[in-house]
Coordinates of C-alpha atoms and ligand atoms in Angstrom, one line a residue:
X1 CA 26.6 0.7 17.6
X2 CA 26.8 4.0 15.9
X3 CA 26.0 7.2 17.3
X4 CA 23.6 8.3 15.0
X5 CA 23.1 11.7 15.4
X6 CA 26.5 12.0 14.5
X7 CA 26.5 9.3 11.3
X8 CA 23.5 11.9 9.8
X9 CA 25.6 14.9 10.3
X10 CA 28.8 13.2 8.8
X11 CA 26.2 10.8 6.3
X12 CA 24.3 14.6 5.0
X13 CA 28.1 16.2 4.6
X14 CA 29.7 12.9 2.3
X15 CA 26.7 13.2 0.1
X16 CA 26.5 16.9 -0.2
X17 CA 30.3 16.2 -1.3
X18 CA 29.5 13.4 -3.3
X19 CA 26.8 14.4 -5.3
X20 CA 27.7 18.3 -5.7
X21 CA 25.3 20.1 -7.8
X22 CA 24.1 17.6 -9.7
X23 CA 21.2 15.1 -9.8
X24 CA 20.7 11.9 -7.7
X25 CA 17.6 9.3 -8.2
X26 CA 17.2 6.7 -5.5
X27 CA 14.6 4.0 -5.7
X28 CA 12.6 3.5 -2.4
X29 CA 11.4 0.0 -1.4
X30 CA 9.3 0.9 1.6
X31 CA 11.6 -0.9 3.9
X32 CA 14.5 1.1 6.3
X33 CA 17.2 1.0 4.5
X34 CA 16.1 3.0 1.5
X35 CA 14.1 5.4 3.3
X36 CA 16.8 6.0 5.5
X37 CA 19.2 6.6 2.4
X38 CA 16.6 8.6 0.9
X39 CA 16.1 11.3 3.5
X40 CA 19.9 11.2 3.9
X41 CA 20.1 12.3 0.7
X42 CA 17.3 14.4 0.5
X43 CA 18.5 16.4 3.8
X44 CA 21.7 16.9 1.8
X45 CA 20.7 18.0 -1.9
X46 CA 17.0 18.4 -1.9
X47 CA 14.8 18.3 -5.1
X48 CA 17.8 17.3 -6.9
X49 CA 17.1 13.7 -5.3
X50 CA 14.0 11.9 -7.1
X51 CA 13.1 9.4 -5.2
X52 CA 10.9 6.6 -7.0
X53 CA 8.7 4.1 -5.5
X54 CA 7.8 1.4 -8.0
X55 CA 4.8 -0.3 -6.8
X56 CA 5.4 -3.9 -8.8
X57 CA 1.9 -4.9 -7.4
X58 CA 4.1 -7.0 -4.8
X59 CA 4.1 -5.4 -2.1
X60 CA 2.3 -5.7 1.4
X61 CA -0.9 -4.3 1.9
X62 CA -1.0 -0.6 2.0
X63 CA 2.6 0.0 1.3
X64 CA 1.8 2.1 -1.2
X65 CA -0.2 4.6 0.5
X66 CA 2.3 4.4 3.6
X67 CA 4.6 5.7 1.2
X68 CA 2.9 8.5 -0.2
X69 CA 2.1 9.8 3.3
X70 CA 5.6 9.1 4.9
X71 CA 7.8 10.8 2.0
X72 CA 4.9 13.7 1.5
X73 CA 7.5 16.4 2.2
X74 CA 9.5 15.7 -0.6
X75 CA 8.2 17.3 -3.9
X76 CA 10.5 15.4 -6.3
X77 CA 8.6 12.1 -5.2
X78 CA 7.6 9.7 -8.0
X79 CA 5.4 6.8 -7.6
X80 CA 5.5 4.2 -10.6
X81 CA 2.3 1.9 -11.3
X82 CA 3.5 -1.2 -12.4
X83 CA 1.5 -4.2 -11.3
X84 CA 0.6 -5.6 -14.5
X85 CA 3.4 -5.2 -16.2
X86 CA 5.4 -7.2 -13.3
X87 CA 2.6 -10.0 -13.3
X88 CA 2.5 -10.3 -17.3
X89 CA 6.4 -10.3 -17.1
X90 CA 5.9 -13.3 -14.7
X91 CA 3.6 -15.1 -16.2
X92 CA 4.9 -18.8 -16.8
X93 CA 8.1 -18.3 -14.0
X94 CA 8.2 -20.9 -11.7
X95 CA 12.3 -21.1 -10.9
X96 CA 13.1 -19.0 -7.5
X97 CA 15.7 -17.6 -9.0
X98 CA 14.8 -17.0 -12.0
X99 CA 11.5 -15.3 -10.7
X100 CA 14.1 -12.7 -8.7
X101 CA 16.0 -12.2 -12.1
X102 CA 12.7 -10.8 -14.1
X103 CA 11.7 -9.0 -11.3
X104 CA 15.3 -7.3 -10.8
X105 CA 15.3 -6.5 -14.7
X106 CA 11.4 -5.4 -14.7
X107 CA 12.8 -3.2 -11.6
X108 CA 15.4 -1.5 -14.1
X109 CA 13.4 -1.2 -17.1
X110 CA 11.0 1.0 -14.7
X111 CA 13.6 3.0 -12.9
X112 CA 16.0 3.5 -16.4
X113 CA 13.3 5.7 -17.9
X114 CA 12.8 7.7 -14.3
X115 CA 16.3 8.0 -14.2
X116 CA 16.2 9.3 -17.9
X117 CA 13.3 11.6 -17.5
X118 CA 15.0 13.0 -14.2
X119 CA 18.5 13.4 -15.6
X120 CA 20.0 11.6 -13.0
X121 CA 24.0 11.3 -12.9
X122 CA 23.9 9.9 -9.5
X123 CA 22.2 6.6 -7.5
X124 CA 21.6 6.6 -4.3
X125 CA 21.1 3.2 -3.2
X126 CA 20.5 1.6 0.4
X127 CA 22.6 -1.3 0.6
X128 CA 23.6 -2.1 4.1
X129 CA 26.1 -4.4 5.1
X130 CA 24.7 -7.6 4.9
X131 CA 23.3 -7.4 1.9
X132 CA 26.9 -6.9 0.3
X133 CA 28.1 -9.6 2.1
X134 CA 25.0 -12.3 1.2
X135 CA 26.0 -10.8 -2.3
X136 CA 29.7 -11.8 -2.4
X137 CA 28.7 -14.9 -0.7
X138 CA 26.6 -15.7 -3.7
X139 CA 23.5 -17.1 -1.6
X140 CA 21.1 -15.8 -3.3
X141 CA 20.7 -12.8 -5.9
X142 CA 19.0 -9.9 -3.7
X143 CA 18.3 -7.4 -6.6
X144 CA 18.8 -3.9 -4.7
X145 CA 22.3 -4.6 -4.8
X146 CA 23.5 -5.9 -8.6
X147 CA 21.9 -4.7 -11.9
X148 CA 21.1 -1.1 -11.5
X149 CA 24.7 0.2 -11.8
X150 CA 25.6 -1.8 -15.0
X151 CA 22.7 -0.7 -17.2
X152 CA 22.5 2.7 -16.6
X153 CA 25.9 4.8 -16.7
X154 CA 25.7 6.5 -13.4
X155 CA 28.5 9.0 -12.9
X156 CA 28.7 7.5 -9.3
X157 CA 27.0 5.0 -7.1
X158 CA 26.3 6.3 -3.2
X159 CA 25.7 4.3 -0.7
X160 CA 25.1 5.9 2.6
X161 CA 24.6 3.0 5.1
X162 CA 26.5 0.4 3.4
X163 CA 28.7 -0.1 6.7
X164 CA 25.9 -0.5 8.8
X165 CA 23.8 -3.3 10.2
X166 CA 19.6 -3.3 10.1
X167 CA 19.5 -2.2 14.0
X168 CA 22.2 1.0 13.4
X169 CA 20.0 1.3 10.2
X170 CA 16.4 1.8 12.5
X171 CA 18.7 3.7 15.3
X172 CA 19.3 6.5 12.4
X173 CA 15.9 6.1 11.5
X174 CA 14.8 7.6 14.7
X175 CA 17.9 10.1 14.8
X176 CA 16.3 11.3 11.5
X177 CA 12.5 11.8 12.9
X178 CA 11.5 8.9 10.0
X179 CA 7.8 7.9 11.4
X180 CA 7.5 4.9 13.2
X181 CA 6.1 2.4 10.2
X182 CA 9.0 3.0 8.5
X183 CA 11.9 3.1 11.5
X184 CA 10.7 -0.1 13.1
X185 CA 8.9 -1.9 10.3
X186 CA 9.7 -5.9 9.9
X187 CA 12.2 -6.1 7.2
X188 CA 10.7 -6.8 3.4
X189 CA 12.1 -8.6 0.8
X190 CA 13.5 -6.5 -2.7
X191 CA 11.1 -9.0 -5.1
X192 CA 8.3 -8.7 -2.4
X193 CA 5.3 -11.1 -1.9
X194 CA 6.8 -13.0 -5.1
X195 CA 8.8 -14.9 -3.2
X196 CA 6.5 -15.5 -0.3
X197 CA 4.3 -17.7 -3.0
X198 CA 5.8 -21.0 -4.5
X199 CA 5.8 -21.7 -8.0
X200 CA 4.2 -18.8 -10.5
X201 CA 3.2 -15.9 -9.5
X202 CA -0.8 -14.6 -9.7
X203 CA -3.0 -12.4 -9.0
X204 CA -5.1 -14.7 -6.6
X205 CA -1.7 -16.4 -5.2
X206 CA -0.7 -12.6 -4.6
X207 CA -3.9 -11.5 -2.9
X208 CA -3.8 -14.5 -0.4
X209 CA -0.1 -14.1 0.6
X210 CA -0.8 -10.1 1.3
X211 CA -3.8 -10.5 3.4
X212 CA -1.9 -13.4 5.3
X213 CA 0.8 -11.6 5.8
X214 CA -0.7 -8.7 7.1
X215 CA -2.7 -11.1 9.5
X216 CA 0.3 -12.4 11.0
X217 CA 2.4 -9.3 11.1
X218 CA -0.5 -7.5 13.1
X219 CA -1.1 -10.7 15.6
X220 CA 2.5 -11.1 15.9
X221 CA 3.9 -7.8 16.6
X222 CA 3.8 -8.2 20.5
X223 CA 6.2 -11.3 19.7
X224 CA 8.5 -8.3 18.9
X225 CA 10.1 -10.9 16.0
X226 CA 12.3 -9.6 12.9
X227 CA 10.3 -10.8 10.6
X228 CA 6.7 -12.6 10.7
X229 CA 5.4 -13.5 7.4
X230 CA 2.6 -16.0 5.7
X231 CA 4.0 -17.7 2.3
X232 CA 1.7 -19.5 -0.2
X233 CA 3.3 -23.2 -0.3
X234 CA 0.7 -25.3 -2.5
X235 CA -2.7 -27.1 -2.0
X236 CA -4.3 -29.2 -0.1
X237 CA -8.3 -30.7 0.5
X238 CA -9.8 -28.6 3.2
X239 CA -13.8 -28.8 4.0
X240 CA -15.9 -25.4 4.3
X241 CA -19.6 -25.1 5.1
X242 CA -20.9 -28.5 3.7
X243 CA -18.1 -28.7 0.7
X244 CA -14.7 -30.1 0.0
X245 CA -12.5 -27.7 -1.1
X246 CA -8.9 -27.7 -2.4
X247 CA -7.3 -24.3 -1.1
X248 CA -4.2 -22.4 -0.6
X249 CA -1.7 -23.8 2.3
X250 CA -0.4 -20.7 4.6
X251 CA 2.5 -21.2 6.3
X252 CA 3.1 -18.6 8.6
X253 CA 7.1 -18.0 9.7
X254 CA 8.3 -15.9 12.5
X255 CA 12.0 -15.6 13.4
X256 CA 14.3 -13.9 15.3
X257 CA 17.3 -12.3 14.0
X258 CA 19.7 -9.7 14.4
X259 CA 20.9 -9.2 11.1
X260 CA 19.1 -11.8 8.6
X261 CA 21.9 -14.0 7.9
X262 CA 21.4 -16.5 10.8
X263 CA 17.5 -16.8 12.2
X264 CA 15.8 -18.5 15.0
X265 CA 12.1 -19.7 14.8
X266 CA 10.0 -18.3 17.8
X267 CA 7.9 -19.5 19.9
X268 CA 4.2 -18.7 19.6
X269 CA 1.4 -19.8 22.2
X270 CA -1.2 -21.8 20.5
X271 CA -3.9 -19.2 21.2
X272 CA -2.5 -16.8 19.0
X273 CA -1.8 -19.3 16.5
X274 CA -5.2 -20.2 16.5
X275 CA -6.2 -16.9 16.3
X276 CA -4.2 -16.4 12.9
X277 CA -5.4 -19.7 11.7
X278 CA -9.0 -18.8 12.1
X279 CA -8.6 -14.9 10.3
X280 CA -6.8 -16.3 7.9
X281 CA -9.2 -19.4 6.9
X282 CA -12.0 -17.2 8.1
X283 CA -11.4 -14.0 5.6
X284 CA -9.9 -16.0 2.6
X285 CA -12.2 -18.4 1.1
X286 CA -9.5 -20.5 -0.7
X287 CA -7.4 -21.2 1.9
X288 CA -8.2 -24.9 3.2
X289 CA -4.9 -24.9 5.8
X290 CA -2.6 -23.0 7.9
X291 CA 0.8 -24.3 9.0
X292 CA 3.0 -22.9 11.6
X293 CA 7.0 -22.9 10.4
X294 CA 9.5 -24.3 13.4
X295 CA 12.6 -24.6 11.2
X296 CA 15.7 -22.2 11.8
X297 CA 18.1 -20.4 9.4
X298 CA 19.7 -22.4 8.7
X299 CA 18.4 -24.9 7.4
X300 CA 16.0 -22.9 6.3
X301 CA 16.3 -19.5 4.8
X302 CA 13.8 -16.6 6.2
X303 CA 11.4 -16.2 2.8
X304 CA 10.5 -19.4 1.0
X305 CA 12.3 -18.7 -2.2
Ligands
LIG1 P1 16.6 -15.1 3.4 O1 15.3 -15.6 2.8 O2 17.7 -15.1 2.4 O3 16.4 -13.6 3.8 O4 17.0 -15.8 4.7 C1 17.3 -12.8 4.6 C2 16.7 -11.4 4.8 O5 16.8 -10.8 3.5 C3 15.5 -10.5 3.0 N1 15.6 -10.8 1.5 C4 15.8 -9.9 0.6 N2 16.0 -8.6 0.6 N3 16.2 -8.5 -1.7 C5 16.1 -7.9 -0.5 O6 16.2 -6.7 -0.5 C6 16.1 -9.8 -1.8 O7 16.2 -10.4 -2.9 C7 15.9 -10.6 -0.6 N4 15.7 -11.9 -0.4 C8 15.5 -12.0 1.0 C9 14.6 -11.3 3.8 O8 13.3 -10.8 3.8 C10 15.2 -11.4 5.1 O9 15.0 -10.2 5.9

C-alpha cells in the first residue's frame, strides 16, 4: 500500500514538471481513477487542465449531476451532451466488441474537438495498473487506455496512477478530500451501461439496465461488494395484472474483488434478493424476470460483454 499523502505531494510535483506551462485536457469518467487523476492534475496546473465529462447517455443514473457538483471548483470544467449521437452511432451493433470499438471512437470524436477548442498539448489520463495489464493481455479492449493517444498528437501522455491498484487509487482519493461518491464508488465500466445490455443498444434497453442497476447498487451496498450491477440478458414470458407479457430479463451480479481481474460471486440472503426482485419488477413494467448471477471470474467475466 502507498502512503498517499505522500504519492499526492510527489504525484502534484511530476505533473507540475511534466506539463510545465502548458495545457493538459483529461477526460473524466465519473469513476476513481479519473477523478483522482484529475484533481492531481488540477492541484498541480490549474485552469490549464480542462477536464471533460462526456455524458454518452450511458451512464448510471445521476452520474451526470454527481459530476457537476463534485468537480464544481474547477472553472475549466466541460460537460459534453452526447446521448444521441452515441445511440445513433450504435444503432444496428450487436458484436461486444465491436459495440466497445464505436463507443471508444465516438469517445474520441467528442474529446478531439475539446481538445482542439482547449489547445491541449497534454492528456492526462487515469489508467491504473490493471487496466495496462488486461490491455497487454489482450482480454478485452477497455477504451480509456488505447485510441486517444494515436489520433490526437499529444505532446505527452501523463498518467498519474498508472502504478497503482483500485484500493491505493480510493486511499488517495481520501488523502485528496475527493467526496465520498466518488472515493468509494463501485467501479464503472469505460463503455458504461452498453455493455450491461446484450445485443444492440436502445433507449428502452438503456433505461431498464440504469434503473436496475441503481436498485441493486443501493440494496447491495451493506454487502460492501466491488461491484453490484443489473445487465439486460434477453426476454422471457412473464404474467402482470391479468396479462402475459414478454419482458426484459435482469440479471443482477455482485462480486468480490480486489483488483477486477479475478472475482468471486457473493453471497446474498434471499430477503434482499427478493427485495430487488420485487423493485425491480415492481418499477419497470417490461421486466417479466430477475435472475441472480452465482458464477465467478473466471469463468465469467464481471460485465456481460
Ligand atoms: P470484466 O468484465 O472484464 O471487468 O471482468 C473487469 C473490471 O473492469 C471494468 N471494465 C472496464 N473498465 N473500460 C473500463 O474502463 C472497459 O472497457 C471495461 N470493461 C470492463 C469492469 O466494470 C470491472 O470493474
Amino acid at each position: 500500500m502507498v502512503d498517499a499523502d505522500a504519492f499526492v505531494g510527489e504525484a502534484v510535483a511530476e505533473i507540475d514538471a511534466e506539463i510545465g506551462d502548458a495545457n493538459a485536457i483529461i477526460a473524466l469518467s465519473g469513476g476513481v481513477d479519473s477523478s483522482v487523476a484529475a484533481a492531481l492534475a488540477y492541484e498541480a496546473v490549474g485552469d490549464r487542465l480542462t477536464p471533460v465529462y462526456v455524458d454518452t447517455g450511458l451512464m448510471r443514473k445521476g452520474e451526470t449531476e454527481a459530476i457537476r457538483e463534485t468537480f464544481d471548483y474547477m472553472e475549466s470544467l466541460r460537460i459534453v451532451e452526447a446521448g444521441d449521437r452515441f445511440l445513433d452511432r450504435l444503432e444496428g451493433v450487436t458484436d461486444p466488441e465491436e459495440k466497445r470499438k464505436v463507443i471508444g471512437e465516438g469517445f474520441i470524436r467528442e474529446f478531439e474537438r475539446e481538445a482542439r477548442a482547449a489547445d491541449a498539448d497534454y492528456l492526462v489520463q487515469g489508467t491504473i495498473y490493471p487496466d495496462r495489464i488486461e490491455s497487454e493481455g489482450g482480454i478485452k479492449s477497455h477504451h480509456n487506455v488505447g485510441g486517444l493517444p494515436e489520433v490526437i498528437d499529444f505532446e505527452g501522455i501523463v498518467e498519474p496512477v498508472r502504478d497503482l491498484y483500485k484500493d491505493e487509487v480510493r486511499e488517495v482519493a481520501r488523502a485528496l478530500g475527493l467526496e465520498e461518491i466518488v472515493s468509494e464508488r463501485m467501479p464503472f465500466p469505460g463503455p458504461g451501461l452498453a455493455v450491461r445490455v446484450i445485443g444492440e443498444v436502445t433507449e428502452e434497453k438503456l433505461a431498464v439496465a440504469r434503473e436496475a442497476t441503481h436498485v441493486v447498487e443501493d440494496e447491495l451496498e451493506a454487502y460492501d461488494p466491488w461491484q453490484a450491477l443489473a445487465a439486460v440478458i434477453g426476454k422471457a414470458t412473464g404474467v402482470k395484472g391479468d396479462n402475459r407479457v414478454h419482458g426484459w430479463v435482469v440479471a443482477v451480479r455482485s462480486v468480490e474483488s480486489r483488483d477486477g481481474m479475478t472475482a468471486r460471486a457473493q453471497e446474498i440472503d434471499w430477503e434482499t434478493l427478493q427485495r430487488i426482485q420485487s423493485r425491480i419488477t415492481g418499477q419497470l413494467d417490461n421486466v417479466s424476470r430477475v435472475v441472480y448471477d452465482v458464477t465467478h471470474k473466471p469463468p465469467a467475466t464481471i460485465e456481460y460483454e
